[in-house]
XYZ file of C-alpha atoms in Angstrom:
698
model
C 124.452 -33.502 -130.630
C 124.719 -35.012 -127.199
C 121.810 -37.266 -126.382
C 120.730 -37.691 -130.058
C 121.959 -39.755 -133.076
C 121.387 -39.290 -136.896
C 119.964 -42.001 -139.004
C 120.461 -41.692 -142.899
C 118.898 -43.552 -145.672
C 118.284 -42.459 -149.266
C 114.585 -42.133 -148.738
C 114.930 -39.962 -145.586
C 117.542 -37.292 -146.784
C 117.313 -35.888 -150.115
C 117.925 -32.768 -152.155
C 114.738 -32.711 -154.007
C 114.461 -31.502 -157.668
C 111.033 -30.099 -157.833
C 108.778 -29.266 -160.939
C 107.536 -25.853 -160.895
C 103.857 -26.944 -160.090
C 104.859 -29.087 -156.990
C 107.085 -26.366 -155.641
C 104.142 -23.874 -155.885
C 101.736 -26.322 -154.184
C 103.825 -27.548 -151.444
C 105.930 -24.587 -150.543
C 103.989 -21.584 -152.020
C 107.006 -20.305 -153.998
C 106.301 -18.692 -157.456
C 108.774 -19.568 -160.204
C 109.017 -18.378 -163.824
C 107.493 -20.888 -166.167
C 110.487 -20.655 -168.408
C 112.999 -21.469 -165.618
C 113.633 -24.968 -164.244
C 116.009 -24.993 -161.311
C 116.693 -27.150 -158.449
C 115.345 -26.453 -155.070
C 117.366 -27.630 -152.229
C 115.670 -28.421 -148.838
C 117.710 -28.418 -145.788
C 117.200 -31.868 -144.065
C 117.406 -30.387 -140.608
C 115.008 -27.241 -140.638
C 113.166 -27.998 -144.099
C 114.196 -24.441 -145.189
C 114.075 -24.161 -149.063
C 117.314 -22.832 -150.984
C 118.111 -22.226 -154.599
C 121.207 -24.309 -154.201
C 123.750 -25.691 -152.145
C 125.800 -22.452 -151.697
C 122.737 -20.661 -150.702
C 122.004 -23.191 -148.026
C 125.504 -23.166 -146.884
C 125.544 -19.231 -146.467
C 122.143 -18.723 -144.958
C 121.728 -21.756 -142.750
C 125.026 -22.595 -141.214
C 123.789 -23.848 -138.080
C 121.843 -26.640 -139.869
C 124.295 -27.323 -142.670
C 127.122 -28.086 -140.380
C 125.446 -31.281 -139.484
C 123.614 -31.904 -142.593
C 124.154 -34.594 -145.116
C 127.418 -34.901 -146.880
C 127.182 -34.337 -150.621
C 128.471 -37.598 -151.585
C 125.778 -39.491 -150.015
C 122.882 -37.056 -151.059
C 121.039 -38.063 -153.974
C 119.208 -35.981 -156.467
C 115.740 -37.312 -157.607
C 112.938 -36.025 -159.575
C 109.290 -36.413 -158.164
C 106.717 -36.176 -160.619
C 104.032 -37.937 -158.272
C 102.396 -35.845 -155.573
C 101.886 -38.732 -153.338
C 105.617 -39.459 -153.449
C 106.476 -35.846 -152.409
C 103.998 -35.971 -149.406
C 105.163 -39.378 -148.267
C 108.943 -38.330 -148.318
C 108.334 -35.066 -146.520
C 106.256 -36.797 -143.813
C 108.712 -39.622 -143.182
C 111.878 -37.711 -143.042
C 112.566 -37.971 -139.376
C 116.224 -39.177 -138.755
C 117.011 -37.538 -135.476
C 116.327 -40.114 -132.813
C 116.696 -39.650 -129.087
C 118.997 -41.990 -127.158
C 116.845 -42.141 -123.987
C 113.682 -42.746 -125.428
C 112.012 -43.603 -128.742
C 111.296 -39.984 -129.663
C 112.203 -39.078 -133.391
C 112.257 -35.710 -135.355
C 113.712 -34.277 -138.443
C 114.680 -30.944 -136.870
C 117.995 -30.639 -134.686
C 116.407 -27.863 -132.837
C 113.338 -29.802 -131.943
C 115.540 -32.570 -130.699
C 117.555 -30.253 -128.249
C 114.231 -28.809 -126.952
C 113.138 -32.213 -126.414
C 116.034 -33.170 -124.339
C 116.284 -30.127 -122.394
C 112.523 -30.231 -121.260
C 111.820 -34.076 -121.156
C 115.208 -35.540 -119.920
C 116.935 -32.583 -118.388
C 113.866 -30.747 -117.060
C 114.937 -27.357 -118.160
C 111.997 -25.057 -118.274
C 113.076 -21.523 -118.699
C 109.554 -19.898 -118.958
C 107.759 -19.339 -115.805
C 104.309 -18.006 -115.107
C 104.260 -15.015 -112.698
C 100.766 -15.812 -111.458
C 101.173 -19.495 -110.612
C 104.044 -22.244 -110.495
C 103.504 -23.091 -114.048
C 106.743 -23.773 -115.923
C 107.428 -24.546 -119.716
C 110.198 -24.642 -122.135
C 108.502 -22.814 -124.926
C 107.266 -19.324 -125.191
C 104.244 -20.389 -127.119
C 103.132 -22.865 -124.427
C 103.628 -20.042 -121.838
C 101.398 -17.895 -124.028
C 98.755 -20.643 -124.124
C 98.897 -20.932 -120.507
C 98.271 -17.357 -119.778
C 95.595 -17.084 -122.143
C 93.728 -20.190 -120.822
C 93.787 -20.755 -117.006
C 94.297 -17.076 -116.100
C 92.462 -15.247 -118.807
C 89.938 -17.975 -119.431
C 90.259 -17.871 -123.153
C 89.014 -21.187 -124.742
C 88.468 -20.373 -128.454
C 88.538 -24.054 -129.840
C 84.875 -25.362 -129.573
C 83.914 -28.962 -130.454
C 81.110 -29.147 -133.051
C 79.972 -32.407 -131.646
C 79.507 -31.473 -127.934
C 80.051 -28.452 -125.674
C 83.629 -29.120 -124.965
C 85.895 -26.033 -125.397
C 89.841 -26.281 -125.373
C 92.577 -23.910 -124.955
C 94.458 -25.314 -127.766
C 93.551 -26.768 -131.114
C 95.596 -29.787 -130.416
C 93.616 -30.455 -127.296
C 90.359 -30.150 -129.265
C 91.587 -32.618 -131.927
C 92.667 -35.086 -129.118
C 89.124 -34.721 -127.592
C 87.412 -35.448 -130.929
C 89.640 -38.342 -131.596
C 89.304 -40.031 -128.120
C 85.762 -39.192 -127.332
C 83.765 -38.903 -130.524
C 85.828 -41.109 -132.912
C 87.107 -43.530 -130.257
C 90.524 -43.357 -131.631
C 93.204 -44.366 -128.982
C 96.404 -45.187 -130.952
C 98.667 -45.605 -127.953
C 98.313 -48.884 -125.944
C 99.910 -49.750 -122.565
C 102.500 -52.532 -122.536
C 101.436 -53.873 -119.119
C 97.602 -53.728 -119.476
C 94.939 -53.321 -122.237
C 94.627 -49.556 -121.535
C 94.688 -47.230 -124.555
C 95.156 -43.523 -124.695
C 94.715 -40.849 -127.390
C 98.155 -39.298 -126.640
C 101.516 -40.477 -125.519
C 101.077 -38.017 -122.633
C 98.080 -39.619 -121.236
C 99.743 -43.209 -121.719
C 102.740 -41.828 -119.737
C 100.439 -40.662 -117.028
C 98.647 -43.979 -116.925
C 102.049 -45.938 -116.694
C 103.358 -43.644 -113.857
C 100.187 -43.482 -111.994
C 98.919 -47.175 -112.204
C 101.971 -49.291 -112.858
C 104.792 -47.299 -111.310
C 102.711 -45.720 -108.611
C 104.272 -42.362 -109.036
C 102.210 -39.666 -107.508
C 104.614 -36.600 -107.176
C 102.018 -33.973 -106.394
C 101.109 -33.803 -102.784
C 98.310 -31.913 -101.217
C 99.482 -29.361 -98.662
C 96.231 -29.849 -96.464
C 96.025 -33.725 -96.381
C 98.042 -36.729 -97.325
C 96.427 -36.953 -100.800
C 98.890 -37.546 -103.612
C 98.208 -36.949 -107.269
C 99.960 -37.886 -110.604
C 99.335 -34.530 -112.290
C 98.995 -31.099 -111.090
C 95.624 -30.776 -112.704
C 94.390 -33.656 -110.551
C 95.811 -32.095 -107.461
C 93.993 -28.761 -108.401
C 90.707 -30.750 -108.797
C 91.211 -32.380 -105.489
C 91.792 -29.060 -103.651
C 88.800 -27.418 -105.284
C 86.371 -30.279 -104.638
C 87.469 -31.442 -101.293
C 88.997 -28.546 -99.455
C 87.197 -25.563 -101.078
C 84.072 -27.487 -101.981
C 83.822 -26.418 -105.506
C 81.847 -28.607 -107.853
C 80.902 -26.879 -110.891
C 79.302 -29.631 -112.800
C 75.500 -30.437 -111.790
C 73.466 -33.274 -112.751
C 70.507 -32.302 -114.808
C 68.262 -34.822 -113.211
C 69.100 -34.567 -109.365
C 71.068 -32.413 -107.065
C 74.483 -34.401 -107.765
C 77.355 -32.103 -108.129
C 80.853 -33.024 -109.274
C 84.314 -31.499 -109.876
C 84.767 -33.159 -113.263
C 82.365 -33.698 -116.294
C 83.566 -37.259 -116.419
C 82.039 -37.910 -113.008
C 78.729 -36.362 -114.060
C 78.777 -38.890 -116.978
C 79.511 -41.734 -114.648
C 76.773 -40.549 -112.146
C 74.403 -40.484 -115.235
C 75.171 -43.941 -116.422
C 75.169 -45.606 -112.856
C 72.300 -43.800 -111.103
C 69.845 -42.658 -113.899
C 70.506 -45.022 -116.762
C 71.403 -47.986 -114.606
C 74.444 -48.881 -116.876
C 77.041 -51.222 -115.402
C 78.853 -52.875 -118.222
C 81.825 -54.332 -116.316
C 81.052 -57.852 -115.068
C 82.747 -59.783 -112.317
C 84.081 -63.100 -113.626
C 83.628 -64.888 -110.435
C 80.031 -63.680 -109.490
C 77.144 -61.703 -110.696
C 78.494 -58.384 -109.715
C 78.306 -55.670 -112.214
C 80.119 -52.246 -111.935
C 79.965 -49.048 -113.854
C 83.619 -48.568 -114.109
C 86.618 -50.863 -114.251
C 88.041 -49.342 -111.142
C 85.069 -50.200 -109.109
C 85.184 -53.796 -110.522
C 88.905 -54.025 -109.535
C 88.022 -52.821 -105.957
C 85.286 -55.417 -105.869
C 87.719 -58.233 -107.019
C 90.306 -57.327 -104.540
C 87.961 -56.746 -101.381
C 85.617 -59.459 -102.031
C 87.362 -62.385 -103.862
C 91.016 -61.759 -102.934
C 90.356 -60.379 -99.543
C 92.604 -57.310 -100.027
C 91.694 -54.650 -97.570
C 95.005 -52.587 -97.230
C 93.598 -49.522 -95.565
C 93.540 -50.041 -91.789
C 91.727 -47.938 -89.283
C 94.047 -46.505 -86.623
C 91.546 -46.544 -83.896
C 90.049 -50.152 -84.350
C 90.693 -53.286 -86.285
C 88.443 -52.133 -89.339
C 89.917 -52.576 -92.677
C 88.857 -51.200 -95.956
C 89.544 -51.647 -99.605
C 89.781 -47.946 -100.470
C 90.750 -44.680 -98.584
C 87.435 -43.383 -99.199
C 85.657 -46.145 -97.427
C 88.094 -45.782 -94.469
C 87.410 -42.171 -94.414
C 83.662 -42.880 -94.204
C 84.356 -45.337 -91.373
C 86.275 -42.776 -89.448
C 83.732 -39.991 -89.849
C 80.657 -42.127 -89.010
C 81.966 -44.396 -86.406
C 84.802 -42.539 -84.432
C 83.924 -38.900 -85.243
C 80.113 -39.401 -85.350
C 79.698 -37.315 -88.484
C 76.384 -38.132 -90.253
C 75.552 -35.030 -92.407
C 72.958 -36.397 -94.556
C 69.633 -36.228 -92.746
C 66.237 -37.885 -93.683
C 63.558 -35.579 -94.535
C 60.848 -37.656 -92.980
C 62.423 -38.979 -89.831
C 65.446 -38.208 -87.566
C 67.591 -40.782 -89.293
C 71.212 -39.645 -90.194
C 73.566 -41.207 -92.626
C 77.231 -40.665 -93.387
C 76.748 -40.859 -97.187
C 73.833 -40.086 -99.664
C 73.877 -43.543 -100.799
C 72.977 -44.889 -97.293
C 70.355 -42.135 -97.044
C 68.815 -43.323 -100.371
C 68.878 -46.915 -99.014
C 67.112 -45.762 -96.019
C 64.443 -43.681 -97.885
C 63.642 -46.595 -100.176
C 63.641 -49.472 -97.646
C 62.071 -47.645 -94.677
C 59.746 -44.953 -96.147
C 59.026 -46.281 -99.586
C 59.047 -50.058 -98.617
C 61.346 -50.947 -101.588
C 63.443 -54.021 -100.964
C 64.364 -55.528 -104.282
C 66.621 -58.285 -103.238
C 64.652 -61.459 -102.496
C 65.878 -64.456 -100.776
C 65.917 -67.677 -102.781
C 64.971 -69.864 -99.784
C 62.364 -67.900 -97.970
C 60.287 -64.823 -98.422
C 62.747 -62.513 -96.742
C 63.444 -59.248 -98.803
C 66.379 -56.986 -98.327
C 67.135 -53.440 -99.648
C 70.734 -54.309 -100.332
C 72.752 -57.243 -101.506
C 74.926 -57.142 -98.503
C 72.060 -57.340 -96.204
C 70.634 -60.373 -98.255
C 74.041 -62.035 -97.970
C 74.078 -61.568 -94.318
C 70.559 -63.123 -94.066
C 71.682 -66.206 -96.214
C 74.836 -66.759 -94.145
C 73.236 -66.376 -90.760
C 69.834 -67.774 -91.282
C 70.116 -70.516 -93.937
C 73.856 -71.393 -93.645
C 74.231 -70.848 -89.968
C 77.416 -68.801 -90.305
C 78.203 -66.732 -87.363
C 81.749 -66.020 -87.220
C 81.910 -63.140 -84.716
C 82.139 -64.532 -81.079
C 81.662 -62.638 -77.824
C 84.695 -62.795 -75.767
C 82.500 -62.760 -72.497
C 79.859 -65.451 -73.334
C 79.026 -67.902 -76.155
C 77.039 -65.513 -78.192
C 77.846 -65.437 -81.892
C 76.807 -62.936 -84.468
C 76.811 -62.890 -88.182
C 78.312 -59.265 -88.341
C 80.714 -57.249 -86.221
C 77.868 -54.554 -85.916
C 75.501 -56.996 -84.273
C 78.168 -58.204 -81.990
C 78.984 -54.598 -80.840
C 75.303 -54.270 -80.205
C 75.310 -57.289 -78.048
C 78.470 -56.216 -76.196
C 77.066 -52.827 -75.348
C 73.451 -53.794 -74.376
C 74.276 -57.134 -72.547
C 77.686 -56.788 -70.914
C 77.953 -52.897 -70.752
C 74.329 -52.330 -70.194
C 74.319 -49.370 -72.840
C 70.848 -48.826 -74.160
C 70.988 -45.197 -75.776
C 67.462 -45.187 -77.249
C 64.730 -44.394 -74.814
C 60.920 -44.613 -75.324
C 59.188 -41.264 -75.263
C 56.144 -42.819 -73.474
C 57.636 -45.084 -70.993
C 60.896 -46.024 -69.317
C 61.753 -48.612 -71.812
C 65.404 -48.329 -73.386
C 66.665 -50.292 -76.262
C 70.201 -50.789 -77.929
C 69.037 -50.132 -81.377
C 66.392 -47.656 -82.967
C 65.032 -50.833 -84.652
C 64.236 -52.327 -81.427
C 62.777 -49.162 -80.024
C 60.489 -48.815 -83.037
C 59.215 -52.392 -82.618
C 58.544 -51.534 -78.951
C 56.588 -48.381 -79.941
C 54.608 -50.468 -82.473
C 53.861 -53.313 -80.429
C 53.272 -51.898 -77.007
C 52.004 -48.263 -77.591
C 50.407 -48.513 -80.924
C 49.247 -52.154 -80.747
C 50.600 -52.906 -84.197
C 51.179 -56.743 -84.510
C 50.850 -57.348 -88.352
C 52.262 -60.900 -88.260
C 49.462 -63.405 -87.742
C 50.022 -67.119 -86.774
C 48.320 -69.360 -89.395
C 47.455 -71.884 -86.738
C 46.051 -69.818 -84.031
C 44.995 -66.354 -83.340
C 48.456 -65.232 -81.899
C 49.794 -61.973 -83.626
C 53.397 -60.767 -83.448
C 55.123 -57.441 -84.139
C 57.960 -58.994 -86.081
C 58.440 -62.042 -88.292
C 61.181 -63.266 -85.858
C 58.808 -63.283 -82.771
C 56.302 -65.210 -84.838
C 58.784 -67.705 -85.933
C 59.641 -68.209 -82.241
C 56.061 -68.717 -81.404
C 55.564 -71.407 -84.363
C 58.635 -73.270 -83.144
C 57.907 -73.338 -79.490
C 54.311 -73.579 -79.272
C 53.285 -75.442 -82.524
C 56.404 -77.355 -83.297
C 57.532 -77.910 -79.728
C 61.032 -76.761 -80.478
C 62.826 -75.324 -77.507
C 66.473 -75.723 -78.172
C 67.877 -73.830 -75.202
C 68.220 -76.140 -72.049
C 68.723 -74.960 -68.606
C 72.063 -76.284 -67.043
C 70.572 -76.770 -63.512
C 67.232 -78.149 -64.272
C 65.221 -79.628 -67.244
C 63.675 -76.321 -68.102
C 63.800 -75.580 -71.730
C 63.088 -72.436 -73.806
C 63.005 -71.216 -77.297
C 65.287 -68.109 -76.601
C 68.415 -67.809 -74.721
C 66.977 -64.721 -73.162
C 64.402 -66.924 -71.544
C 66.932 -69.038 -70.228
C 68.795 -66.295 -68.773
C 65.626 -65.010 -66.951
C 64.900 -68.411 -65.703
C 68.315 -68.812 -64.194
C 68.040 -65.259 -62.566
C 64.596 -65.653 -61.170
C 64.425 -69.353 -60.298
C 68.030 -70.506 -59.486
C 69.651 -67.287 -58.469
C 66.469 -65.537 -56.905
C 67.248 -62.252 -58.843
C 64.203 -60.228 -58.983
C 65.275 -56.646 -59.508
C 61.882 -55.169 -60.583
C 59.811 -54.295 -57.470
C 56.111 -53.334 -57.490
C 55.635 -49.728 -56.058
C 52.404 -50.653 -54.367
C 53.242 -53.993 -52.574
C 56.375 -56.049 -51.910
C 55.994 -58.181 -54.979
C 59.197 -58.403 -57.044
C 59.677 -59.801 -60.715
C 62.608 -60.808 -62.689
C 61.252 -58.986 -65.838
C 59.562 -55.637 -66.489
C 56.806 -57.558 -68.380
C 55.953 -59.657 -65.528
C 55.841 -56.601 -63.251
C 53.616 -55.018 -65.646
C 51.253 -58.026 -65.641
C 51.213 -58.064 -61.716
C 50.282 -54.226 -61.674
C 47.503 -54.580 -64.146
C 45.953 -57.886 -62.959
C 46.434 -57.204 -58.991
C 46.394 -53.423 -58.573
C 44.289 -52.338 -61.644
C 42.233 -55.379 -61.960
C 42.831 -55.561 -65.700
C 42.260 -58.911 -66.944
C 41.514 -58.566 -70.654
C 41.406 -62.159 -71.793
C 38.141 -63.884 -71.121
C 37.322 -67.519 -71.193
C 34.725 -68.384 -73.930
C 33.228 -71.206 -71.772
C 32.771 -69.474 -68.476
C 33.314 -65.975 -66.761
C 37.071 -66.620 -66.143
C 39.122 -63.783 -66.986
C 43.025 -63.757 -67.160
C 45.696 -61.036 -67.509
C 47.537 -63.017 -70.203
C 46.755 -65.333 -72.861
C 49.083 -67.879 -71.296
C 47.130 -67.984 -68.115
C 43.892 -68.157 -69.978
C 45.269 -71.169 -72.011
C 46.391 -72.863 -68.664
C 42.747 -72.266 -67.415
C 41.253 -73.803 -70.609
C 43.642 -76.848 -70.533
C 43.159 -77.664 -66.727
C 39.535 -76.794 -66.143
C 37.738 -77.233 -69.445
C 39.846 -79.694 -71.106
C 41.261 -81.555 -68.064
C 44.787 -81.514 -69.519
C 47.268 -82.020 -66.643
C 50.417 -83.357 -68.125
C 52.723 -82.914 -65.347
C 52.561 -85.874 -62.845
C 54.138 -86.058 -59.439
C 56.744 -88.694 -58.996
C 55.684 -89.523 -55.452
C 52.015 -89.556 -55.690
C 49.253 -89.418 -58.231
C 48.824 -85.711 -58.269
C 48.834 -84.135 -61.732
C 49.358 -80.507 -62.508
C 48.639 -78.349 -65.552
C 52.101 -76.648 -65.380
C 55.559 -77.449 -64.267
C 55.370 -74.593 -61.837
C 52.272 -75.828 -60.117
C 53.912 -79.175 -59.790
C 56.868 -77.577 -58.295
C 54.788 -76.001 -55.525
C 53.010 -79.298 -54.816
C 56.285 -80.920 -54.468
C 57.785 -78.356 -52.152
C 54.635 -78.042 -50.061
C 53.346 -81.595 -49.773
C 56.443 -83.802 -49.954
C 59.145 -81.438 -48.887
C 57.024 -79.498 -46.302
C 58.381 -76.177 -47.678
C 56.059 -73.396 -46.931
C 58.070 -70.254 -46.972
C 55.386 -67.632 -46.868
C 54.343 -67.011 -43.127
C 51.333 -65.001 -41.854
C 52.255 -62.044 -39.838
C 49.260 -62.392 -37.630
C 49.434 -66.159 -36.946
C 51.586 -69.192 -37.305
C 49.939 -70.125 -40.644
C 52.443 -70.793 -43.496
C 51.700 -71.225 -47.237
C 53.602 -72.444 -50.194
C 52.740 -69.597 -52.270
C 52.049 -65.937 -51.818
C 48.555 -66.311 -53.317
C 47.498 -68.839 -50.653
C 48.914 -66.633 -48.035
C 47.026 -63.579 -49.449
C 43.728 -65.771 -49.403
C 44.427 -66.808 -45.862
C 44.839 -63.128 -44.819
C 41.656 -62.107 -46.510
C 39.403 -64.907 -45.447
C 40.907 -65.412 -41.868
C 42.021 -62.093 -40.573
C 40.009 -59.559 -42.705
C 36.966 -61.665 -43.193
C 36.757 -61.079 -46.870
C 34.569 -63.574 -48.462
C 33.440 -61.949 -51.792
C 32.150 -65.097 -53.467
C 28.642 -65.923 -52.292
C 26.701 -68.962 -53.094
C 23.551 -68.466 -55.042
C 21.584 -71.304 -53.296
C 22.434 -70.343 -49.665
C 24.137 -67.872 -47.611
C 27.611 -69.562 -47.839
C 30.402 -67.208 -48.679
C 33.905 -68.130 -49.812
C 37.135 -66.296 -50.132
C 37.890 -67.879 -53.382
C 35.883 -69.006 -56.487
C 37.654 -72.416 -55.995
C 36.246 -72.923 -52.487
C 32.757 -71.747 -53.544
C 32.887 -74.421 -56.362
C 33.754 -77.114 -53.950
C 30.972 -75.968 -51.809
C 28.514 -76.156 -54.788
C 29.674 -79.586 -55.793
C 29.662 -81.026 -52.403
C 26.642 -79.532 -50.651
C 24.299 -78.808 -53.356
C 25.200 -81.262 -56.073
C 26.415 -83.952 -53.644
C 29.490 -84.543 -55.748
C 32.300 -86.294 -53.581
C 34.653 -87.867 -56.120
C 37.428 -88.852 -53.931
C 36.809 -92.075 -52.196
C 38.725 -93.656 -49.100
C 40.524 -96.995 -50.026
C 39.757 -98.307 -46.500
C 36.243 -97.348 -46.010
C 33.346 -95.845 -47.807
C 34.202 -92.352 -46.941
C 34.005 -89.832 -49.816
C 35.483 -86.436 -49.944
C 35.037 -83.437 -52.236
C 38.827 -82.830 -52.439
C 41.926 -84.770 -52.198
C 42.979 -82.631 -49.190
C 40.021 -83.509 -47.175
C 40.544 -87.363 -48.081
C 44.114 -86.904 -46.849
C 42.904 -85.474 -43.505
C 40.373 -88.277 -43.056
C 43.051 -90.996 -43.832
C 45.429 -89.487 -41.300
C 43.021 -88.767 -38.665
C 40.781 -91.936 -38.855
C 43.031 -94.640 -40.151
C 46.530 -93.526 -39.291
C 45.355 -91.722 -35.864
C 47.639 -88.704 -36.696
C 46.581 -85.605 -34.795
C 49.400 -83.243 -34.859
C 47.621 -80.058 -33.630
C 47.524 -80.031 -29.830
C 45.708 -77.744 -27.534
C 47.848 -75.489 -25.419
C 45.519 -75.491 -22.342
C 44.558 -79.202 -22.318
C 45.709 -82.573 -23.849
C 43.132 -82.404 -26.766
C 44.725 -83.197 -30.100
C 43.161 -82.409 -33.462
C 44.032 -83.555 -37.015
C 43.486 -80.205 -38.525
C 44.003 -76.530 -37.327
C 40.428 -75.779 -37.948
C 39.098 -78.461 -35.413
C 41.668 -77.201 -32.957
C 40.464 -73.555 -33.320
C 36.719 -74.852 -32.945
C 37.837 -76.539 -29.671
C 39.511 -73.480 -28.404
C 36.550 -71.280 -29.077
C 34.029 -73.645 -27.581
C 35.609 -75.269 -24.622
C 38.066 -72.747 -23.401
C 36.780 -69.372 -24.534
C 33.087 -70.448 -23.934
């Protein structure tokens, strides 16, 4: 026969002379006890004949290729085991294209036609199934189309169409018998067919069955059918008994049970402590994490994934915006059930099982913990902004930076004010800290409270440790945050103050500063009270300045041109500009008075032009426009305190300003203020005004 060869040996091809009992047992033939005769079994088709002539006459098709008489031996078998062994091993037809062997020429012919030539003459009229044998065609009709599964497993609820499938199931699943081992890996299969599928699918990459609705390819028609039913038709017949998970295959239900409900992850990574439930998942981990293999590239961005499934998730969530899994407790939506579960556990249940080994940070996932380790403790921020020097630990954070800072995109709006945030998390912090007043993180060294650990950390570093790592490029200003440097640049050096007060012409560089202005100036809200006097401030920072300057006498900022000392750099700057540079940019609209600050101009307007002097002396009828002036009056008039002494005479003044006027007027003869109606000159405007009123106005 073409495509097959015969192999002969004495033990594989025999004309067997049987005793009566053995013939009856193995072939079911009744023979008279008195008769002893030779039974000839054809070596090709195993049909029994009384003699050679019977075999020649009745089985010509087999006999023409059977063994020649001269090499056939006659042997008597008295042992049952010898008979059984000989009948089982007598396979001398070997396929030349593979290692298939058989004792039957017809079976060999069928093997060559179906396997190597692909001849399948029996076609199903209901589907595209084809087979070479009628029996298989009958089985096919009874099983998929008629649903007849008559072979039930006694160990589980498995039901098979054929007995052979049931035996394969029992051997592989319940007995663990997998006799066929792969030549290229340690994979083992219960049948040659399964091993062949493994070889074609895994090692040869043969997936000849393509889905008509997408680019999915499968190694078998069965897997393609499962793909179509589960993905395109949404048919998932197997349901988990402990949750609402559904799968198209029982095997997936089993994996789900082991991973989710039993926590079984038997496959450990050899390079890290990662554990997986399946070898395939471990392989993906090895390739993506340790080998950096991410072969699936997004067609719309530079995202790369280790699997098609992850690429699909990326496409749906990022580019298509599909997030079909909604949280039952808030408006959060996720692209996968797994991410929704993580959200539920971390946000609503507060479960964060992964703890940092270097600090008390806890994360819901290992990935988030890894990002924390790299960015916080190792300082790894590999993603650099193309428009500024900002660096991020992840692409996601870099994207948020690009959208919020450079594009001005802030999609999340506060429902109670006009605040907008780039992320939901930032909006949540705003809601809790501003509108709900929740500040759960307390400083261990003072009574400062913060809404987040990060803000508390900045407070600790800047105030208690004095760490201000961000320096202004144009002055010696230092800040704990880059954002504060930016605000400083815009407000101080660029003069950008985009936030205007709706009730006056005040402008601020930040919304927070404008809010403080509105509350303190227009609403009179000053909630921070001094514990040593009745001073009230709109912010803790201003209260701290008051405490340091008034009660503690701390004035750490010294003028380089005189002995003036200030509590803050800002106050020192005003002194430098007004006293030494003569810069007084705020002009009165009703007279030629100029002030260095808006506050002083306001005081001038209220006291001089509006006559508002709300601060009354308790010991006389003196009234002052400011508490400071009332204090000076009290100290100089009622207490007789004049702490500033002239270096050239015994004159003493209440303030440095008055001492300066004395020096210029008496010792230097400087009288810069001239009367417009006569040649009178005065050292100060007040005296010139008194002269005008008394002399020229009568």
